[in-house]
């Protein structure tokens, strides 16, 4: 009798597609209804929990989104991306020590998860642990060399560490592929870097 009540994989797949279609077309209320339908059938469904957490976070209900991610991780503790998503929400919520631990867990599971290195850097910056933040941000820029976000934060950390020469090197590097971000850093820091070709 218990087996008869279990949803089929096909049934869950159809519901997953319905959730994705609703989200694609901006039908948030319908997506939430479908998510609740899935969770009634399969309480630990990873896709439904992650989708509901995303919707709750975008609606500003960070606490509920965090609770969904914790529930997801209780069922799937080896999901590096879920750990990253939880860390991102915790960092936004100011729960910095837990965010740091969560990003480190994501990195432990998937060492090349560049976003987790970036998130770790942000959590460390907010804790004024600049030396540790440099290590995390350098790893992020190694993994995502053409993304300006890690470079931007790295330059700011060098300024906070009273290392203007290092910050200038980063700004000069950014001029080679993100001149607008480099110009923003020059305005914010008052540091002027020569062209990207100068070393």
PDB file of C-alpha atoms in Angstrom:
ATOM      1  CA  UNK A   1       0.000   0.000   0.000  1.00  0.00           C
ATOM      2  CA  UNK A   2       2.879   2.397   0.833  1.00  0.00           C
ATOM      3  CA  UNK A   3       4.483   1.766  -2.552  1.00  0.00           C
ATOM      4  CA  UNK A   4       1.237   2.632  -4.349  1.00  0.00           C
ATOM      5  CA  UNK A   5       1.267   6.085  -2.732  1.00  0.00           C
ATOM      6  CA  UNK A   6       4.804   6.872  -3.897  1.00  0.00           C
ATOM      7  CA  UNK A   7       4.939   9.176  -6.922  1.00  0.00           C
ATOM      8  CA  UNK A   8       6.424   7.801 -10.098  1.00  0.00           C
ATOM      9  CA  UNK A   9       9.606   9.258 -11.526  1.00  0.00           C
ATOM     10  CA  UNK A  10       7.624  10.295 -14.588  1.00  0.00           C
ATOM     11  CA  UNK A  11       5.054  12.120 -12.443  1.00  0.00           C
ATOM     12  CA  UNK A  12       7.827  14.017 -10.627  1.00  0.00           C
ATOM     13  CA  UNK A  13       9.534  14.819 -13.928  1.00  0.00           C
ATOM     14  CA  UNK A  14       6.320  16.301 -15.332  1.00  0.00           C
ATOM     15  CA  UNK A  15       5.911  18.423 -12.222  1.00  0.00           C
ATOM     16  CA  UNK A  16       9.529  19.565 -12.474  1.00  0.00           C
ATOM     17  CA  UNK A  17       8.925  20.658 -16.074  1.00  0.00           C
ATOM     18  CA  UNK A  18       5.796  22.494 -14.972  1.00  0.00           C
ATOM     19  CA  UNK A  19       7.805  24.355 -12.301  1.00  0.00           C
ATOM     20  CA  UNK A  20      10.438  25.327 -14.868  1.00  0.00           C
ATOM     21  CA  UNK A  21       7.798  26.480 -17.363  1.00  0.00           C
ATOM     22  CA  UNK A  22       6.052  28.574 -14.713  1.00  0.00           C
ATOM     23  CA  UNK A  23       9.339  30.184 -13.706  1.00  0.00           C
ATOM     24  CA  UNK A  24      10.263  30.821 -17.343  1.00  0.00           C
ATOM     25  CA  UNK A  25       7.006  32.665 -17.932  1.00  0.00           C
ATOM     26  CA  UNK A  26       7.070  34.531 -14.610  1.00  0.00           C
ATOM     27  CA  UNK A  27       4.157  32.624 -13.076  1.00  0.00           C
ATOM     28  CA  UNK A  28       5.560  32.607  -9.559  1.00  0.00           C
ATOM     29  CA  UNK A  29       2.320  31.802  -7.745  1.00  0.00           C
ATOM     30  CA  UNK A  30       1.666  28.827 -10.035  1.00  0.00           C
ATOM     31  CA  UNK A  31       5.274  27.692  -9.645  1.00  0.00           C
ATOM     32  CA  UNK A  32       4.912  27.778  -5.849  1.00  0.00           C
ATOM     33  CA  UNK A  33       1.684  25.779  -6.035  1.00  0.00           C
ATOM     34  CA  UNK A  34       3.429  23.138  -8.112  1.00  0.00           C
ATOM     35  CA  UNK A  35       6.434  23.105  -5.775  1.00  0.00           C
ATOM     36  CA  UNK A  36       4.113  22.471  -2.823  1.00  0.00           C
ATOM     37  CA  UNK A  37       2.478  19.682  -4.828  1.00  0.00           C
ATOM     38  CA  UNK A  38       5.871  18.067  -5.405  1.00  0.00           C
ATOM     39  CA  UNK A  39       6.882  18.423  -1.745  1.00  0.00           C
ATOM     40  CA  UNK A  40       3.613  16.820  -0.635  1.00  0.00           C
ATOM     41  CA  UNK A  41       4.541  13.800  -2.784  1.00  0.00           C
ATOM     42  CA  UNK A  42       8.304  13.863  -2.160  1.00  0.00           C
ATOM     43  CA  UNK A  43       9.249  15.983   0.910  1.00  0.00           C
ATOM     44  CA  UNK A  44      13.013  15.883   0.209  1.00  0.00           C
ATOM     45  CA  UNK A  45      12.806  16.672  -3.510  1.00  0.00           C
ATOM     46  CA  UNK A  46      15.995  18.626  -4.214  1.00  0.00           C
ATOM     47  CA  UNK A  47      14.718  20.540  -7.247  1.00  0.00           C
ATOM     48  CA  UNK A  48      11.532  21.630  -5.479  1.00  0.00           C
ATOM     49  CA  UNK A  49      13.383  22.729  -2.335  1.00  0.00           C
ATOM     50  CA  UNK A  50      16.007  24.645  -4.332  1.00  0.00           C
ATOM     51  CA  UNK A  51      13.321  26.285  -6.483  1.00  0.00           C
ATOM     52  CA  UNK A  52      11.271  27.319  -3.470  1.00  0.00           C
ATOM     53  CA  UNK A  53      14.374  28.668  -1.737  1.00  0.00           C
ATOM     54  CA  UNK A  54      15.171  30.742  -4.827  1.00  0.00           C
ATOM     55  CA  UNK A  55      11.647  32.144  -5.006  1.00  0.00           C
ATOM     56  CA  UNK A  56      11.617  32.931  -1.301  1.00  0.00           C
ATOM     57  CA  UNK A  57      14.990  34.661  -1.537  1.00  0.00           C
ATOM     58  CA  UNK A  58      13.889  36.793  -4.497  1.00  0.00           C
ATOM     59  CA  UNK A  59      10.775  37.759  -2.520  1.00  0.00           C
ATOM     60  CA  UNK A  60      12.990  38.894   0.372  1.00  0.00           C
ATOM     61  CA  UNK A  61      12.115  36.015   2.693  1.00  0.00           C
ATOM     62  CA  UNK A  62      15.741  35.117   3.376  1.00  0.00           C
ATOM     63  CA  UNK A  63      14.972  33.201   6.573  1.00  0.00           C
ATOM     64  CA  UNK A  64      12.593  30.835   4.782  1.00  0.00           C
ATOM     65  CA  UNK A  65      15.072  30.437   1.906  1.00  0.00           C
ATOM     66  CA  UNK A  66      17.808  29.543   4.391  1.00  0.00           C
ATOM     67  CA  UNK A  67      15.475  26.996   6.022  1.00  0.00           C
ATOM     68  CA  UNK A  68      14.806  25.404   2.609  1.00  0.00           C
ATOM     69  CA  UNK A  69      18.516  25.111   1.888  1.00  0.00           C
ATOM     70  CA  UNK A  70      19.141  23.555   5.299  1.00  0.00           C
ATOM     71  CA  UNK A  71      16.371  21.034   4.588  1.00  0.00           C
ATOM     72  CA  UNK A  72      17.865  20.316   1.169  1.00  0.00           C
ATOM     73  CA  UNK A  73      21.314  19.744   2.673  1.00  0.00           C
ATOM     74  CA  UNK A  74      19.892  17.439   5.342  1.00  0.00           C
ATOM     75  CA  UNK A  75      18.908  15.161   2.454  1.00  0.00           C
ATOM     76  CA  UNK A  76      21.863  15.884   0.119  1.00  0.00           C
ATOM     77  CA  UNK A  77      24.885  16.797   2.209  1.00  0.00           C
ATOM     78  CA  UNK A  78      27.263  16.276  -0.726  1.00  0.00           C
ATOM     79  CA  UNK A  79      25.716  18.981  -2.945  1.00  0.00           C
ATOM     80  CA  UNK A  80      28.429  21.662  -3.279  1.00  0.00           C
ATOM     81  CA  UNK A  81      26.117  24.084  -5.095  1.00  0.00           C
ATOM     82  CA  UNK A  82      23.510  23.853  -2.343  1.00  0.00           C
ATOM     83  CA  UNK A  83      26.230  24.620   0.212  1.00  0.00           C
ATOM     84  CA  UNK A  84      27.265  27.632  -1.894  1.00  0.00           C
ATOM     85  CA  UNK A  85      23.667  28.872  -2.137  1.00  0.00           C
ATOM     86  CA  UNK A  86      23.228  28.561   1.621  1.00  0.00           C
ATOM     87  CA  UNK A  87      26.508  30.400   2.188  1.00  0.00           C
ATOM     88  CA  UNK A  88      25.430  33.198  -0.136  1.00  0.00           C
ATOM     89  CA  UNK A  89      22.200  33.703   1.829  1.00  0.00           C
ATOM     90  CA  UNK A  90      23.986  33.505   5.189  1.00  0.00           C
ATOM     91  CA  UNK A  91      26.559  36.075   4.060  1.00  0.00           C
ATOM     92  CA  UNK A  92      23.771  38.412   2.943  1.00  0.00           C
ATOM     93  CA  UNK A  93      22.071  37.853   6.296  1.00  0.00           C
ATOM     94  CA  UNK A  94      25.230  38.826   8.204  1.00  0.00           C
ATOM     95  CA  UNK A  95      25.775  35.331   9.616  1.00  0.00           C
ATOM     96  CA  UNK A  96      29.419  35.548   8.604  1.00  0.00           C
ATOM     97  CA  UNK A  97      31.060  32.759  10.608  1.00  0.00           C
ATOM     98  CA  UNK A  98      28.476  30.248   9.432  1.00  0.00           C
ATOM     99  CA  UNK A  99      28.684  31.595   5.878  1.00  0.00           C
ATOM    100  CA  UNK A 100      32.450  31.089   5.957  1.00  0.00           C
ATOM    101  CA  UNK A 101      32.066  27.493   7.170  1.00  0.00           C
ATOM    102  CA  UNK A 102      29.428  26.845   4.513  1.00  0.00           C
ATOM    103  CA  UNK A 103      31.572  28.214   1.676  1.00  0.00           C
ATOM    104  CA  UNK A 104      34.494  26.128   2.937  1.00  0.00           C
ATOM    105  CA  UNK A 105      32.288  23.025   2.849  1.00  0.00           C
ATOM    106  CA  UNK A 106      31.296  23.808  -0.755  1.00  0.00           C
ATOM    107  CA  UNK A 107      34.980  24.189  -1.670  1.00  0.00           C
ATOM    108  CA  UNK A 108      35.858  20.949   0.099  1.00  0.00           C
ATOM    109  CA  UNK A 109      33.273  19.149  -2.037  1.00  0.00           C
ATOM    110  CA  UNK A 110      34.126  20.979  -5.271  1.00  0.00           C
ATOM    111  CA  UNK A 111      37.511  22.764  -5.121  1.00  0.00           C
ATOM    112  CA  UNK A 112      36.980  24.468  -8.490  1.00  0.00           C
ATOM    113  CA  UNK A 113      33.674  26.100  -7.538  1.00  0.00           C
ATOM    114  CA  UNK A 114      34.827  29.658  -8.246  1.00  0.00           C
ATOM    115  CA  UNK A 115      31.691  31.293  -6.820  1.00  0.00           C
ATOM    116  CA  UNK A 116      32.319  29.611  -3.452  1.00  0.00           C
ATOM    117  CA  UNK A 117      35.857  31.041  -3.378  1.00  0.00           C
ATOM    118  CA  UNK A 118      34.400  34.473  -4.144  1.00  0.00           C
ATOM    119  CA  UNK A 119      31.732  34.112  -1.459  1.00  0.00           C
ATOM    120  CA  UNK A 120      34.386  33.010   1.022  1.00  0.00           C
ATOM    121  CA  UNK A 121      36.397  36.112   0.139  1.00  0.00           C
ATOM    122  CA  UNK A 122      33.381  38.353   0.799  1.00  0.00           C
ATOM    123  CA  UNK A 123      32.644  36.681   4.143  1.00  0.00           C
ATOM    124  CA  UNK A 124      36.279  37.103   5.196  1.00  0.00           C
ATOM    125  CA  UNK A 125      36.340  40.762   4.112  1.00  0.00           C
ATOM    126  CA  UNK A 126      33.275  41.477   6.226  1.00  0.00           C
ATOM    127  CA  UNK A 127      35.103  39.865   9.165  1.00  0.00           C
ATOM    128  CA  UNK A 128      38.120  42.139   8.475  1.00  0.00           C
ATOM    129  CA  UNK A 129      40.286  39.069   7.823  1.00  0.00           C
ATOM    130  CA  UNK A 130      41.998  40.601   4.822  1.00  0.00           C
ATOM    131  CA  UNK A 131      44.996  38.274   4.602  1.00  0.00           C
ATOM    132  CA  UNK A 132      42.699  35.250   4.368  1.00  0.00           C
ATOM    133  CA  UNK A 133      40.428  37.113   1.938  1.00  0.00           C
ATOM    134  CA  UNK A 134      43.362  37.687  -0.437  1.00  0.00           C
ATOM    135  CA  UNK A 135      43.996  33.934  -0.602  1.00  0.00           C
ATOM    136  CA  UNK A 136      40.331  33.192  -1.398  1.00  0.00           C
ATOM    137  CA  UNK A 137      40.039  35.979  -3.975  1.00  0.00           C
ATOM    138  CA  UNK A 138      43.269  34.997  -5.718  1.00  0.00           C
ATOM    139  CA  UNK A 139      41.917  31.472  -6.075  1.00  0.00           C
ATOM    140  CA  UNK A 140      38.669  32.887  -7.467  1.00  0.00           C
ATOM    141  CA  UNK A 141      40.569  34.931 -10.063  1.00  0.00           C
ATOM    142  CA  UNK A 142      42.628  31.885 -11.046  1.00  0.00           C
ATOM    143  CA  UNK A 143      39.434  29.947 -11.689  1.00  0.00           C
ATOM    144  CA  UNK A 144      37.564  32.878 -13.336  1.00  0.00           C
ATOM    145  CA  UNK A 145      40.300  35.126 -14.772  1.00  0.00           C
ATOM    146  CA  UNK A 146      37.947  37.112 -17.030  1.00  0.00           C
ATOM    147  CA  UNK A 147      35.347  37.913 -14.361  1.00  0.00           C
ATOM    148  CA  UNK A 148      35.890  41.382 -12.890  1.00  0.00           C
ATOM    149  CA  UNK A 149      34.194  40.681  -9.547  1.00  0.00           C
ATOM    150  CA  UNK A 150      37.058  38.846  -7.853  1.00  0.00           C
ATOM    151  CA  UNK A 151      39.603  41.305  -9.240  1.00  0.00           C
ATOM    152  CA  UNK A 152      37.568  44.257  -7.993  1.00  0.00           C
ATOM    153  CA  UNK A 153      37.359  42.855  -4.460  1.00  0.00           C
ATOM    154  CA  UNK A 154      41.040  41.915  -4.539  1.00  0.00           C
ATOM    155  CA  UNK A 155      42.020  45.514  -5.359  1.00  0.00           C
ATOM    156  CA  UNK A 156      39.792  46.806  -2.545  1.00  0.00           C
ATOM    157  CA  UNK A 157      41.378  44.364  -0.075  1.00  0.00           C
ATOM    158  CA  UNK A 158      44.870  45.502  -1.076  1.00  0.00           C
ATOM    159  CA  UNK A 159      43.802  49.078  -0.338  1.00  0.00           C
ATOM    160  CA  UNK A 160      42.439  47.981   3.060  1.00  0.00           C
ATOM    161  CA  UNK A 161      45.761  46.237   3.752  1.00  0.00           C
ATOM    162  CA  UNK A 162      47.645  49.459   2.945  1.00  0.00           C
ATOM    163  CA  UNK A 163      49.195  47.897  -0.189  1.00  0.00           C
ATOM    164  CA  UNK A 164      48.534  50.501  -2.887  1.00  0.00           C
ATOM    165  CA  UNK A 165      51.173  49.058  -5.241  1.00  0.00           C
ATOM    166  CA  UNK A 166      49.361  45.712  -5.268  1.00  0.00           C
ATOM    167  CA  UNK A 167      46.034  47.430  -5.849  1.00  0.00           C
ATOM    168  CA  UNK A 168      47.532  49.364  -8.792  1.00  0.00           C
ATOM    169  CA  UNK A 169      48.718  46.080 -10.332  1.00  0.00           C
ATOM    170  CA  UNK A 170      45.181  44.712 -10.155  1.00  0.00           C
ATOM    171  CA  UNK A 171      43.694  47.902 -11.619  1.00  0.00           C
ATOM    172  CA  UNK A 172      46.223  47.823 -14.452  1.00  0.00           C
ATOM    173  CA  UNK A 173      45.362  44.182 -15.110  1.00  0.00           C
ATOM    174  CA  UNK A 174      41.638  45.036 -15.216  1.00  0.00           C
ATOM    175  CA  UNK A 175      42.294  47.742 -17.813  1.00  0.00           C
ATOM    176  CA  UNK A 176      43.180  44.947 -20.221  1.00  0.00           C
ATOM    177  CA  UNK A 177      39.671  43.450 -20.256  1.00  0.00           C
ATOM    178  CA  UNK A 178      37.339  45.510 -18.014  1.00  0.00           C
ATOM    179  CA  UNK A 179      38.332  49.162 -18.405  1.00  0.00           C
ATOM    180  CA  UNK A 180      35.085  50.436 -16.848  1.00  0.00           C
ATOM    181  CA  UNK A 181      35.715  48.478 -13.642  1.00  0.00           C
ATOM    182  CA  UNK A 182      39.329  49.682 -13.626  1.00  0.00           C
ATOM    183  CA  UNK A 183      38.154  53.289 -13.990  1.00  0.00           C
ATOM    184  CA  UNK A 184      35.644  52.790 -11.160  1.00  0.00           C
ATOM    185  CA  UNK A 185      38.438  51.510  -8.894  1.00  0.00           C
ATOM    186  CA  UNK A 186      40.629  54.478  -9.806  1.00  0.00           C
ATOM    187  CA  UNK A 187      37.791  56.842  -8.833  1.00  0.00           C
ATOM    188  CA  UNK A 188      37.014  54.987  -5.604  1.00  0.00           C
ATOM    189  CA  UNK A 189      40.590  54.526  -4.432  1.00  0.00           C
ATOM    190  CA  UNK A 190      42.273  57.593  -5.865  1.00  0.00           C
ATOM    191  CA  UNK A 191      44.958  55.289  -7.290  1.00  0.00           C
ATOM    192  CA  UNK A 192      45.942  55.807 -10.908  1.00  0.00           C
ATOM    193  CA  UNK A 193      47.263  52.875 -12.916  1.00  0.00           C
ATOM    194  CA  UNK A 194      48.970  53.154 -16.264  1.00  0.00           C
ATOM    195  CA  UNK A 195      47.844  51.246 -19.356  1.00  0.00           C
ATOM    196  CA  UNK A 196      47.420  47.485 -19.126  1.00  0.00           C
ATOM    197  CA  UNK A 197      50.648  46.953 -21.096  1.00  0.00           C
ATOM    198  CA  UNK A 198      52.755  48.593 -18.379  1.00  0.00           C
ATOM    199  CA  UNK A 199      54.268  46.180 -15.872  1.00  0.00           C
TER     200      UNK A 199
END
